[in-house]
Amino acid sequence: MSANSEFLWYIPNDTKPGHRGDAPSDTHNSLDTLTSQAKALEDHGWKGALIGAGWGRPDTFTVATALAARTTTFEPLVAIRPGYWRPAQFASAAAILDHLTGGRLRINIVSGKDDLAAYGDSEGDQASRYARTKEFMRLVRRLWTEENVTFAGEHFGVTNSTVAPAIAVRGDRRHPQLYFGGASDAAEQVSATEADIQMFWGEPLEGVRERIERLKALSATLDRDLPPLQFGLRITTLVRDTTEQAWADAEVKVAEMARGQGERWGDHRRVVAVGQQRLFDLQNQGEVLDDNLYTAPGKFGGGGAGTTWLVGSAADVARSLRKYQDLGITQFVLSDTPYLAEIKRQGDQLLPLLRT
């Protein structure tokens, strides 16, 4: 794989145990448990981990700060929603966390609908939400790279605003990278102009190819004034010592999901966004697509990255990930359960194959 490719994991960040088939434990979201995962990521070759967000889940900034304080190289990819934050407040919080961690912070901007009323948000209309997100991202970037910022937009405004401490420039990195997802027309308009990295769910190669080509063309049409958009993949990777064992274990997992009616798997089902619907629709094309993209989990409660899985030996999964990389994917956020055991297994078996 390209030397520019980066590999991150996923830290579940949930209040209830047993997330996506993980082993249930009363201490599943204790600081010691989450720290053990973050340290294992450091020890087994991973760059960092996505920390998921949603109303009713632990605050991502709090979790990321605690884990960063207990690690040395772990890079948290912190999911945040513009509806939770005002831009200047967020830019300031992110700037200090980036400063305290020596430039380890990454940000995942989430615009999909959540329990808006619970936290006092009213931007339920898709067009309004994405227009707000676009304004949020543009203003945050200005606050990170300029002083005495004055801005009056449709959704936000600041006057003579300077974030302190200033984000330290580190080589080509002027500020934390802004990851973004979404497959609707409104989402792609935001990504093409404001995101640093567009994330895709685990779609077949042809679908990802089409979306990359469309986003590149859209970036040119909209006169993007940032460095070229990069692309990432968020997917479950079920890796075992042999191909046969991987598929046997995958089928057992799906059977367990079916018996439990997808309990603790469907954290993306409350509102089915365009990108999520694309994943569910893959079931109509077949149970296994491309070489080893397994769509059956989506029938029984899989949501988001749990909807489709790459299944196989380390060599099988590495071969598939290389094909995504050939399309232009450079950022990979992988996961499987049990989380800690799979951090170690895939770090030791899969990552070395992706770096040769």
PDB file of N, CA and C in Angstrom, residues 25 36 47 62 66 68 84-85 89 128 133 154 189 212 238 251 268 283 293 338 355:
ATOM      1  N   SER A  25     -19.405  -6.460  29.599  1.00  0.00           N
ATOM      2  CA  SER A  25     -18.657  -6.263  30.838  1.00  0.00           C
ATOM      3  C   SER A  25     -19.142  -4.989  31.500  1.00  0.00           C
ATOM      4  N   SER A  36      -6.804   0.574  27.822  1.00  0.00           N
ATOM      5  CA  SER A  36      -6.163  -0.665  27.361  1.00  0.00           C
ATOM      6  C   SER A  36      -6.289  -0.800  25.854  1.00  0.00           C
ATOM      7  N   LYS A  47      -2.605   3.867  13.972  1.00  0.00           N
ATOM      8  CA  LYS A  47      -2.360   5.312  14.110  1.00  0.00           C
ATOM      9  C   LYS A  47      -3.199   5.917  15.222  1.00  0.00           C
ATOM     10  N   THR A  62     -14.322  14.527  26.006  1.00  0.00           N
ATOM     11  CA  THR A  62     -13.889  14.094  27.330  1.00  0.00           C
ATOM     12  C   THR A  62     -13.132  12.774  27.241  1.00  0.00           C
ATOM     13  N   ALA A  66      -9.021  12.160  27.945  1.00  0.00           N
ATOM     14  CA  ALA A  66      -8.549  11.192  28.939  1.00  0.00           C
ATOM     15  C   ALA A  66      -7.600  10.170  28.312  1.00  0.00           C
ATOM     16  N   ALA A  68      -5.859  10.492  25.483  1.00  0.00           N
ATOM     17  CA  ALA A  68      -4.627  11.140  25.033  1.00  0.00           C
ATOM     18  C   ALA A  68      -3.663  11.350  26.188  1.00  0.00           C
ATOM     19  N   TYR A  84     -24.242  20.339  18.457  1.00  0.00           N
ATOM     20  CA  TYR A  84     -23.812  20.318  19.855  1.00  0.00           C
ATOM     21  C   TYR A  84     -22.940  21.525  20.187  1.00  0.00           C
ATOM     22  N   TRP A  85     -22.269  22.067  19.188  1.00  0.00           N
ATOM     23  CA  TRP A  85     -21.208  23.059  19.393  1.00  0.00           C
ATOM     24  C   TRP A  85     -21.486  24.338  18.616  1.00  0.00           C
ATOM     25  N   GLN A  89     -16.521  28.102  20.133  1.00  0.00           N
ATOM     26  CA  GLN A  89     -16.332  27.240  21.294  1.00  0.00           C
ATOM     27  C   GLN A  89     -15.612  25.957  20.889  1.00  0.00           C
ATOM     28  N   SER A 128     -30.988  22.569   5.625  1.00  0.00           N
ATOM     29  CA  SER A 128     -30.510  23.493   6.656  1.00  0.00           C
ATOM     30  C   SER A 128     -29.333  22.909   7.417  1.00  0.00           C
ATOM     31  N   THR A 133     -23.599  22.994   8.479  1.00  0.00           N
ATOM     32  CA  THR A 133     -22.337  22.280   8.591  1.00  0.00           C
ATOM     33  C   THR A 133     -21.262  22.913   7.707  1.00  0.00           C
ATOM     34  N   GLU A 154     -25.356  32.901   7.780  1.00  0.00           N
ATOM     35  CA  GLU A 154     -26.774  32.589   7.985  1.00  0.00           C
ATOM     36  C   GLU A 154     -27.004  31.889   9.310  1.00  0.00           C
ATOM     37  N   GLN A 189     -22.017  18.259  -1.546  1.00  0.00           N
ATOM     38  CA  GLN A 189     -21.677  19.664  -1.755  1.00  0.00           C
ATOM     39  C   GLN A 189     -20.756  20.157  -0.637  1.00  0.00           C
ATOM     40  N   ILE A 212     -15.988   8.625  -5.827  1.00  0.00           N
ATOM     41  CA  ILE A 212     -14.739   9.384  -5.880  1.00  0.00           C
ATOM     42  C   ILE A 212     -14.698  10.248  -7.130  1.00  0.00           C
ATOM     43  N   LEU A 238     -13.413  -8.758   9.327  1.00  0.00           N
ATOM     44  CA  LEU A 238     -13.406  -9.991  10.112  1.00  0.00           C
ATOM     45  C   LEU A 238     -12.284 -10.872   9.586  1.00  0.00           C
ATOM     46  N   GLU A 251     -20.525 -16.390   9.701  1.00  0.00           N
ATOM     47  CA  GLU A 251     -21.882 -16.938   9.661  1.00  0.00           C
ATOM     48  C   GLU A 251     -22.432 -17.154  11.065  1.00  0.00           C
ATOM     49  N   HIS A 268     -27.288   2.852  13.933  1.00  0.00           N
ATOM     50  CA  HIS A 268     -27.520   3.768  12.814  1.00  0.00           C
ATOM     51  C   HIS A 268     -28.917   3.584  12.218  1.00  0.00           C
ATOM     52  N   GLN A 283     -27.990  -5.709  -0.212  1.00  0.00           N
ATOM     53  CA  GLN A 283     -28.483  -7.069  -0.017  1.00  0.00           C
ATOM     54  C   GLN A 283     -29.194  -7.591  -1.263  1.00  0.00           C
ATOM     55  N   LEU A 293     -17.017  -9.118   0.250  1.00  0.00           N
ATOM     56  CA  LEU A 293     -17.805  -8.117   0.960  1.00  0.00           C
ATOM     57  C   LEU A 293     -19.143  -8.751   1.342  1.00  0.00           C
ATOM     58  N   PRO A 338     -14.326  -9.227  19.415  1.00  0.00           N
ATOM     59  CA  PRO A 338     -14.097  -8.344  20.563  1.00  0.00           C
ATOM     60  C   PRO A 338     -13.004  -7.315  20.264  1.00  0.00           C
ATOM     61  N   ARG A 355       1.499  -2.833   4.601  1.00  0.00           N
ATOM     62  CA  ARG A 355       2.631  -1.907   4.599  1.00  0.00           C
ATOM     63  C   ARG A 355       3.795  -2.423   3.776  1.00  0.00           C
TER      64      ARG A 355
END
